[in-house]
CSV table of C-alpha atoms in Angstrom, one decimal:
chain,number,residue,atom,x,y,z
A,1,MET,CA,0.2,-0.1,0.0
A,2,GLU,CA,1.4,3.5,-0.9
A,3,ARG,CA,2.0,5.8,2.0
A,4,ALA,CA,-0.2,8.4,0.5
A,5,MET,CA,-3.2,5.9,0.4
A,6,MET,CA,-2.8,4.8,4.1
A,7,GLN,CA,-5.5,5.8,6.3
A,8,PRO,CA,-4.4,6.1,10.0
A,9,SER,CA,-7.5,5.2,11.5
A,10,ASP,CA,-7.9,2.3,9.4
A,11,PHE,CA,-4.2,1.0,9.3
A,12,LEU,CA,-5.0,-2.4,8.0
A,13,ALA,CA,-8.0,-1.3,5.6
A,14,VAL,CA,-10.3,-3.4,7.4
A,15,ASP,CA,-13.2,-1.5,5.9
A,16,GLU,CA,-12.2,-3.1,2.4
A,17,LEU,CA,-13.7,-6.4,3.8
A,18,LEU,CA,-17.1,-4.8,3.9
A,19,SER,CA,-19.6,-4.9,1.4
A,20,PRO,CA,-20.4,-1.9,-0.5
A,21,GLU,CA,-23.8,-1.5,1.3
A,22,ALA,CA,-22.4,-1.6,4.5
A,23,ARG,CA,-19.7,1.0,3.7
A,24,ALA,CA,-22.2,3.4,2.1
A,25,ILE,CA,-24.6,3.2,5.3
A,26,GLY,CA,-21.3,3.7,7.3
A,27,GLN,CA,-20.6,6.8,5.3
A,28,THR,CA,-24.3,8.1,5.4
A,29,VAL,CA,-24.3,7.7,9.3
A,30,ARG,CA,-20.8,9.5,9.7
A,31,ASP,CA,-21.8,12.3,7.5
A,32,TYR,CA,-25.1,12.8,9.6
A,33,ALA,CA,-23.2,12.4,13.0
A,34,CYS,CA,-20.4,14.7,12.0
A,35,ALA,CA,-22.8,17.5,10.6
A,36,GLU,CA,-25.6,17.2,13.4
A,37,LEU,CA,-24.4,15.4,16.4
A,38,ALA,CA,-20.7,16.2,17.0
A,39,PRO,CA,-21.3,19.9,17.0
A,40,ARG,CA,-23.7,19.4,19.9
A,41,ILE,CA,-22.7,16.5,21.8
A,42,SER,CA,-20.3,18.4,24.1
A,43,GLU,CA,-23.4,20.8,25.4
A,44,TRP,CA,-25.4,17.8,25.7
A,45,TYR,CA,-22.9,15.8,27.6
A,46,ASP,CA,-22.3,19.1,29.9
A,47,HIS,CA,-26.0,19.8,30.4
A,48,GLY,CA,-26.7,15.9,31.2
A,49,GLY,CA,-29.0,14.6,28.7
A,50,ILE,CA,-29.8,14.1,24.8
A,51,PRO,CA,-33.0,16.1,23.4
A,52,ALA,CA,-35.7,13.4,22.7
A,53,GLU,CA,-36.4,15.6,19.5
A,54,ILE,CA,-33.3,13.7,18.0
A,55,ALA,CA,-35.3,10.3,17.8
A,56,PRO,CA,-37.5,11.2,14.5
A,57,GLU,CA,-34.2,12.3,13.0
A,58,LEU,CA,-32.6,8.8,13.7
A,59,GLY,CA,-35.7,7.3,12.6
A,60,LYS,CA,-35.7,9.2,9.2
A,61,ILE,CA,-32.2,7.8,8.2
A,62,GLY,CA,-33.5,4.3,9.2
A,63,LEU,CA,-31.3,3.8,12.1
A,64,LEU,CA,-33.9,2.6,14.8
A,65,GLY,CA,-34.6,-1.2,14.7
A,66,MET,CA,-32.6,-1.2,11.3
A,67,HIS,CA,-31.4,-4.6,11.5
A,68,LEU,CA,-35.2,-5.8,11.7
A,69,SER,CA,-37.4,-6.5,8.8
A,70,GLY,CA,-40.7,-5.3,8.0
A,71,TYR,CA,-43.1,-3.0,10.2
A,72,GLY,CA,-41.3,0.0,9.1
A,73,CYS,CA,-37.7,-1.2,9.8
A,74,ALA,CA,-35.1,-1.0,7.2
A,75,GLY,CA,-34.0,-4.7,7.2
A,76,THR,CA,-30.3,-4.2,6.9
A,77,SER,CA,-27.6,-6.7,7.5
A,78,ALA,CA,-26.1,-7.3,10.9
A,79,THR,CA,-22.7,-5.9,9.8
A,80,SER,CA,-24.4,-2.7,8.4
A,81,TYR,CA,-26.1,-2.2,12.0
A,82,GLY,CA,-22.7,-2.7,13.6
A,83,ILE,CA,-21.2,0.0,11.3
A,84,ALA,CA,-23.6,2.2,12.1
A,85,CYS,CA,-23.2,1.8,15.9
A,86,ARG,CA,-19.5,2.4,15.2
A,87,GLU,CA,-20.3,5.9,13.5
A,88,LEU,CA,-22.7,6.7,16.3
A,89,GLU,CA,-20.2,5.8,19.3
A,90,ALA,CA,-17.3,7.7,17.5
A,91,VAL,CA,-19.4,10.9,18.4
A,92,ASP,CA,-20.7,9.6,22.1
A,93,SER,CA,-21.7,6.5,23.8
A,94,GLY,CA,-25.0,8.0,25.0
A,95,LEU,CA,-26.1,8.3,21.1
A,96,ARG,CA,-25.2,4.6,20.6
A,97,SER,CA,-26.9,3.6,23.6
A,98,LEU,CA,-30.0,5.4,22.7
A,99,VAL,CA,-30.1,3.4,19.3
A,100,SER,CA,-29.1,0.2,21.2
A,101,VAL,CA,-31.8,0.3,23.8
A,102,GLN,CA,-34.3,1.3,21.1
A,103,GLY,CA,-33.7,-1.1,18.5
A,104,SER,CA,-31.8,-4.3,20.1
A,105,LEU,CA,-33.4,-4.3,23.3
A,106,ALA,CA,-36.9,-3.0,23.1
A,107,MET,CA,-37.7,-3.3,19.7
A,108,PHE,CA,-36.1,-6.7,19.4
A,109,ALA,CA,-37.9,-8.0,22.2
A,110,ILE,CA,-41.3,-7.0,20.7
A,111,TYR,CA,-39.9,-8.4,17.2
A,112,ARG,CA,-38.8,-11.7,18.3
A,113,TRP,CA,-41.1,-12.4,21.4
A,114,GLY,CA,-44.3,-10.3,21.2
A,115,SER,CA,-47.8,-11.1,19.7
A,116,GLU,CA,-48.4,-9.8,15.9
A,117,GLU,CA,-50.5,-7.4,17.8
A,118,HIS,CA,-47.4,-5.7,19.5
A,119,ARG,CA,-45.6,-5.8,16.6
A,120,GLN,CA,-48.2,-3.9,14.5
A,121,GLN,CA,-49.0,-1.6,17.3
A,122,TRP,CA,-45.4,-0.4,18.4
A,123,LEU,CA,-42.7,-1.3,15.7
A,124,PRO,CA,-43.6,1.2,13.2
A,125,PRO,CA,-43.6,4.2,15.3
A,126,MET,CA,-40.7,2.9,17.3
A,127,ALA,CA,-38.7,2.8,13.7
A,128,ALA,CA,-39.8,6.2,13.1
A,129,GLY,CA,-38.6,7.5,16.0
A,130,GLU,CA,-42.2,8.7,17.1
A,131,ALA,CA,-42.1,6.3,20.0
A,132,ILE,CA,-39.3,5.6,22.5
A,133,GLY,CA,-39.0,2.3,24.2
A,134,CYS,CA,-36.7,1.2,27.4
A,135,PHE,CA,-35.8,-2.1,28.7
A,136,GLY,CA,-36.5,-3.1,32.3
A,137,LEU,CA,-34.2,-6.0,33.4
A,138,THR,CA,-31.5,-4.8,35.8
A,139,GLU,CA,-32.6,-4.3,39.4
A,140,SER,CA,-30.4,-2.4,42.1
A,141,ASP,CA,-29.9,-6.1,43.7
A,142,ALA,CA,-29.9,-8.0,40.3
A,143,GLY,CA,-27.6,-6.9,37.9
A,144,SER,CA,-25.1,-9.9,36.9
A,145,ASP,CA,-27.5,-12.2,38.2
A,146,PRO,CA,-31.0,-11.3,36.6
A,147,GLY,CA,-32.7,-14.7,37.8
A,148,ALA,CA,-32.5,-12.8,41.4
A,149,MET,CA,-35.1,-10.1,40.2
A,150,ARG,CA,-37.7,-9.0,42.6
A,151,THR,CA,-40.2,-7.3,40.4
A,152,SER,CA,-43.2,-9.4,40.0
A,153,ALA,CA,-46.5,-9.9,38.3
A,154,ARG,CA,-49.7,-11.6,39.6
A,155,ARG,CA,-52.8,-12.7,37.9
A,156,GLU,CA,-56.1,-10.8,39.0
A,157,GLY,CA,-58.8,-12.2,36.5
A,158,ASP,CA,-57.8,-11.7,33.1
A,159,ASP,CA,-55.4,-8.9,34.1
A,160,TRP,CA,-51.7,-8.6,35.1
A,161,VAL,CA,-50.7,-6.5,38.4
A,162,LEU,CA,-47.0,-5.4,38.3
A,163,ASN,CA,-44.9,-4.4,41.5
A,164,GLY,CA,-41.4,-3.7,41.9
A,165,SER,CA,-38.7,-1.5,40.3
A,166,LYS,CA,-35.9,-1.4,37.8
A,167,MET,CA,-32.5,0.3,37.9
A,168,TRP,CA,-30.1,2.0,35.3
A,169,ILE,CA,-32.7,1.9,32.6
A,170,THR,CA,-31.6,3.9,29.5
A,171,ASN,CA,-34.3,6.2,27.8
A,172,GLY,CA,-36.4,5.4,31.0
A,173,THR,CA,-37.5,9.0,31.4
A,174,VAL,CA,-38.0,9.8,27.5
A,175,ALA,CA,-39.9,6.2,27.0
A,176,ASP,CA,-43.4,5.8,25.7
A,177,ILE,CA,-43.3,2.3,26.4
A,178,ALA,CA,-41.1,-0.1,28.7
A,179,VAL,CA,-40.5,-3.9,28.1
A,180,VAL,CA,-40.5,-5.2,31.5
A,181,TRP,CA,-39.4,-8.5,32.8
A,182,ALA,CA,-40.8,-9.8,35.9
A,183,GLN,CA,-41.2,-12.9,38.2
A,184,THR,CA,-44.5,-14.8,38.0
A,185,GLU,CA,-45.9,-18.2,39.0
A,186,GLU,CA,-45.0,-19.3,35.4
A,187,GLY,CA,-41.4,-18.1,35.5
A,188,ILE,CA,-40.2,-14.7,34.1
A,189,ARG,CA,-42.0,-13.2,31.5
A,190,GLY,CA,-42.2,-10.2,29.8
A,191,PHE,CA,-44.7,-7.1,29.5
A,192,ILE,CA,-45.4,-4.0,27.4
A,193,VAL,CA,-46.1,-1.2,29.8
A,194,PRO,CA,-47.1,2.0,28.2
A,195,ALA,CA,-45.5,4.9,30.3
A,196,ASP,CA,-48.8,6.6,30.9
A,197,THR,CA,-50.1,3.5,32.6
A,198,PRO,CA,-51.2,4.3,36.2
A,199,GLY,CA,-48.9,3.4,39.0
A,200,PHE,CA,-45.8,3.5,36.6
A,201,SER,CA,-43.2,6.3,37.2
A,202,ALA,CA,-39.8,6.8,35.9
A,203,HIS,CA,-37.3,8.9,38.3
A,204,GLU,CA,-34.0,10.4,36.6
A,205,ILE,CA,-30.8,9.3,38.1
A,206,LYS,CA,-28.9,12.2,38.4
A,207,ARG,CA,-25.3,13.1,39.4
A,208,LYS,CA,-23.7,10.9,36.9
A,209,LEU,CA,-19.9,11.1,35.9
A,210,SER,CA,-20.7,9.1,32.9
A,211,LEU,CA,-22.8,8.6,30.2
A,212,ARG,CA,-24.0,12.1,31.0
A,213,ALA,CA,-25.5,12.4,27.2
A,214,SER,CA,-28.1,9.8,28.0
A,215,ALA,CA,-31.2,9.6,30.0
A,216,THR,CA,-30.9,7.1,32.8
A,217,ALA,CA,-33.8,6.3,35.0
A,218,GLU,CA,-35.1,4.0,37.8
A,219,LEU,CA,-38.6,2.5,36.9
A,220,VAL,CA,-41.0,1.8,39.8
A,221,PHE,CA,-44.0,-0.4,39.6
A,222,ASP,CA,-46.8,0.2,42.3
A,223,ASP,CA,-49.8,-1.9,41.5
A,224,VAL,CA,-49.5,-1.3,37.7
A,225,ARG,CA,-52.6,-3.1,36.3
A,226,LEU,CA,-52.2,-4.5,32.5
A,227,PRO,CA,-54.4,-6.5,30.2
A,228,ALA,CA,-53.8,-9.8,29.5
A,229,SER,CA,-52.7,-8.7,26.2
A,230,ALA,CA,-49.8,-6.9,27.5
A,231,VAL,CA,-47.7,-10.2,28.1
A,232,PHE,CA,-45.5,-11.5,25.5
A,233,PRO,CA,-47.3,-14.8,24.6
A,234,ASP,CA,-45.1,-17.7,24.5
A,235,ILE,CA,-41.3,-17.0,26.2
A,236,ARG,CA,-40.6,-17.9,29.8
A,237,GLY,CA,-37.4,-17.7,31.6
A,238,LEU,CA,-34.3,-15.9,31.1
A,239,LYS,CA,-33.8,-16.9,27.2
A,240,GLY,CA,-36.1,-14.0,26.4
A,241,PRO,CA,-34.1,-11.3,28.0
A,242,LEU,CA,-30.8,-12.9,27.6
A,243,SER,CA,-31.4,-13.1,23.8
A,244,CYS,CA,-32.1,-9.4,23.8
A,245,LEU,CA,-29.0,-8.5,25.8
A,246,ASN,CA,-27.1,-10.6,23.2
A,247,GLU,CA,-28.1,-8.4,20.5
A,248,ALA,CA,-27.3,-5.2,22.4
A,249,ARG,CA,-24.0,-6.5,23.2
A,250,TYR,CA,-23.3,-7.3,19.4
A,251,GLY,CA,-24.0,-3.2,18.9
A,252,ILE,CA,-21.5,-2.3,21.6
A,253,LEU,CA,-18.8,-4.2,20.4
A,254,TRP,CA,-18.9,-2.3,17.1
A,255,GLY,CA,-19.7,1.0,19.1
A,256,ALA,CA,-16.4,0.6,21.1
A,257,VAL,CA,-14.1,0.6,17.5
A,258,GLY,CA,-15.8,4.1,17.1
A,259,ALA,CA,-15.1,5.4,20.3
A,260,ALA,CA,-11.3,4.1,20.2
A,261,ARG,CA,-11.0,5.4,16.6
A,262,SER,CA,-12.1,8.9,17.9
A,263,CYS,CA,-9.5,9.0,20.5
A,264,PHE,CA,-6.7,7.8,18.3
A,265,ALA,CA,-7.6,10.2,15.6
A,266,GLU,CA,-7.6,13.0,18.0
A,267,ALA,CA,-4.4,12.1,19.9
A,268,LEU,CA,-2.7,11.8,16.5
A,269,GLU,CA,-3.6,15.0,15.3
A,270,TYR,CA,-2.8,16.9,18.5
A,271,ALA,CA,0.5,15.0,18.6
A,272,GLN,CA,1.4,16.3,15.0
A,273,THR,CA,0.5,20.0,16.1
A,274,ARG,CA,1.7,20.4,19.7
A,275,THR,CA,5.2,21.6,20.0
A,276,GLN,CA,7.5,20.9,23.1
A,277,PHE,CA,11.3,21.4,23.3
A,278,GLY,CA,11.3,22.6,19.6
A,279,LYS,CA,9.6,19.8,17.9
A,280,PRO,CA,6.2,18.4,17.7
A,281,LEU,CA,5.1,15.6,20.1
A,282,SER,CA,4.8,13.1,17.5
A,283,ALA,CA,8.8,13.4,16.8
A,284,PHE,CA,9.4,11.9,20.3
A,285,GLN,CA,10.0,8.2,20.4
A,286,LEU,CA,7.7,7.5,23.5
A,287,THR,CA,4.9,9.3,21.6
A,288,GLN,CA,5.3,7.4,18.5
A,289,ARG,CA,5.4,3.9,20.5
A,290,LYS,CA,2.0,5.0,22.0
A,291,LEU,CA,0.6,5.7,18.6
A,292,ALA,CA,1.9,2.5,17.3
A,293,ASP,CA,0.3,0.4,20.1
A,294,MET,CA,-3.2,2.6,19.8
A,295,SER,CA,-3.3,1.9,16.1
A,296,ILE,CA,-2.5,-2.2,16.4
A,297,ALA,CA,-5.2,-2.0,19.2
A,298,LEU,CA,-7.6,-0.3,17.1
A,299,SER,CA,-6.9,-2.5,14.0
A,300,ASN,CA,-7.5,-5.6,16.3
A,301,ALA,CA,-10.9,-4.1,17.3
A,302,ALA,CA,-12.1,-3.6,14.0
A,303,LEU,CA,-11.2,-7.0,12.7
A,304,THR,CA,-12.9,-8.6,15.6
A,305,ALA,CA,-16.1,-6.6,15.1
A,306,THR,CA,-16.2,-7.2,11.3
A,307,ARG,CA,-15.6,-11.1,11.6
A,308,LEU,CA,-18.3,-11.3,14.5
A,309,GLY,CA,-20.7,-9.0,12.0
A,310,HIS,CA,-19.9,-11.8,9.1
A,311,LEU,CA,-20.6,-14.7,11.5
A,312,LYS,CA,-23.7,-12.9,12.4
A,313,ASP,CA,-25.0,-12.6,8.9
A,314,ALA,CA,-24.3,-15.9,8.4
A,315,HIS,CA,-26.4,-16.9,11.3
A,316,ARG,CA,-23.3,-18.5,13.1
A,317,VAL,CA,-22.4,-16.5,15.7
A,318,THR,CA,-22.6,-17.8,19.4
A,319,PRO,CA,-23.4,-15.6,22.5
A,320,GLU,CA,-19.9,-16.7,23.6
A,321,GLN,CA,-18.2,-15.1,20.9
A,322,VAL,CA,-20.2,-11.9,21.2
A,323,SER,CA,-18.9,-11.9,24.8
A,324,HIS,CA,-15.6,-12.3,23.3
A,325,GLY,CA,-16.0,-9.0,21.2
A,326,LYS,CA,-17.6,-7.2,23.9
A,327,LEU,CA,-15.0,-7.9,26.4
A,328,ALA,CA,-11.9,-7.6,24.0
A,329,ASN,CA,-13.3,-4.1,22.3
A,330,VAL,CA,-14.5,-2.4,25.1
A,331,ARG,CA,-11.1,-3.1,26.9
A,332,ILE,CA,-9.1,-2.0,24.0
A,333,ALA,CA,-11.3,1.1,23.6
A,334,ILE,CA,-10.8,2.1,27.5
A,335,GLU,CA,-7.1,1.7,27.0
A,336,VAL,CA,-6.9,3.8,23.9
A,337,ALA,CA,-8.8,6.5,25.4
A,338,ARG,CA,-6.6,6.9,28.5
A,339,THR,CA,-3.5,6.6,26.4
A,340,ALA,CA,-5.0,9.5,24.2
A,341,ARG,CA,-5.8,11.7,27.3
A,342,GLY,CA,-2.2,11.2,28.4
A,343,ILE,CA,-1.0,12.6,24.8
A,344,LEU,CA,-3.1,15.5,25.2
A,345,GLY,CA,-2.0,16.4,28.6
A,346,ALA,CA,-4.0,18.9,30.7
A,347,ALA,CA,-6.1,19.9,27.3
A,348,GLY,CA,-7.5,16.2,27.5
A,349,ILE,CA,-9.5,16.7,30.6
A,350,THR,CA,-11.8,19.4,28.9
A,351,LEU,CA,-14.7,19.2,27.0
A,352,GLU,CA,-13.1,21.2,24.2
A,353,HIS,CA,-11.6,17.5,23.3
A,354,SER,CA,-13.2,14.4,23.3
A,355,VAL,CA,-11.1,12.0,24.8
A,356,MET,CA,-11.9,12.2,28.5
A,357,ARG,CA,-15.5,12.2,27.5
A,358,HIS,CA,-15.0,9.1,25.7
A,359,MET,CA,-13.0,7.5,28.7
A,360,SER,CA,-15.5,8.4,30.9
A,361,ASN,CA,-18.3,6.8,29.0
A,362,LEU,CA,-16.6,3.6,28.6
A,363,GLU,CA,-16.3,3.2,32.0
A,364,SER,CA,-20.2,2.6,32.2
A,365,VAL,CA,-19.9,0.5,28.8
A,366,VAL,CA,-17.4,-2.1,30.2
A,367,THR,CA,-19.9,-2.5,33.0
A,368,TYR,CA,-23.4,-2.6,31.5
A,369,GLU,CA,-24.8,-5.0,29.2
A,370,GLY,CA,-22.4,-7.7,31.2
A,371,THR,CA,-19.3,-6.8,33.1
A,372,GLU,CA,-15.8,-8.0,32.2
A,373,GLU,CA,-16.0,-10.7,34.7
A,374,MET,CA,-19.4,-12.2,33.1
A,375,HIS,CA,-18.1,-12.2,29.9
A,376,ALA,CA,-15.0,-13.9,30.9
A,377,LEU,CA,-17.1,-16.9,32.7
A,378,SER,CA,-18.9,-17.0,29.4
A,379,ILE,CA,-16.0,-17.5,27.5
A,380,GLY,CA,-14.5,-20.0,30.1
A,381,ARG,CA,-17.5,-22.2,30.1
A,382,ALA,CA,-17.4,-22.5,26.3
A,383,LEU,CA,-13.6,-23.4,26.5
A,384,THR,CA,-13.9,-25.8,29.2
A,385,GLY,CA,-17.5,-27.0,29.5
A,386,VAL,CA,-17.6,-26.1,33.0
A,387,SER,CA,-19.7,-23.4,34.6
A,388,ALA,CA,-17.8,-21.2,37.2
A,389,PHE,CA,-20.9,-18.6,37.5
A,390,ARG,CA,-22.0,-20.1,40.9
């Protein structure tokens, strides 16, 4: 490859492995994100939230539930969806979280496990960004162990009555509906809960130091009465919510590549323009070593995401392989962000630059949708055949 043709942020030309459609979608999302989102993200992060009004914008370009087919969804490949997540998280993890929760959690749950009535009623407005969804699984005492949830639903005649609470729920305060998982006499079941149902409330979690450009809430259910039609008809147990989490984790492993790419690009540019001791930082051996290590890590993350995208499109990817991608790529991204922050020095701690915002966000990304420990144990079980979760 000629030096003039080399792209520093894609050193191994990994994007050449993508289909023309995936590359075109990536460019469309990148152009939109750079023009409409990047100029405003520092303000949103500083303020502590993303305006819900951007959801229809995301719907217009087909980003909400884009990997689902029918019901107003774009029906793209899994790889194309991953590329879109990469371009959104290159701006901010909160943007990708909004799209992930909408499409891979709330919409996917309805698409995969809901009734046809649920799909017809909710998926078209959610794809258009006219309705926002959230996903209620995690509780304050049931994070990595969702089977220990205390939220419960009991039958009263033909109705269900829901009680309990959910914690750390993205989109919770702006959602029109919540997909809620609860204990019942028949095992764990999923319910669609419209936000205007009496007894339902969402409370903003404030004073966050990470994912500030994202709505995070506690959901509370106080004798929330739901009709029989609100329950997902067939799925029981943790298979339902875990299948949704696997979809979201897939988007995360792509998004982490975007965050790492942005941090690397900013560090490279800064090192080439910041002068110390009469020469740019990029002329120092120690800085070049840091940049080389960051480039290698970024390439490895991109290759991992692309391979998993191709496996997912071939219907061959396993949850353990997705765990590999989520653990490896988020770990890479946070190390790249920390190294980039160091290259920028004191300038790196301000919102004039993106690296510490990304670094802070990734502290949440490394935890949600499965901690490093849970993904390591998932991989370990696949390797040894022995479960070490308990």
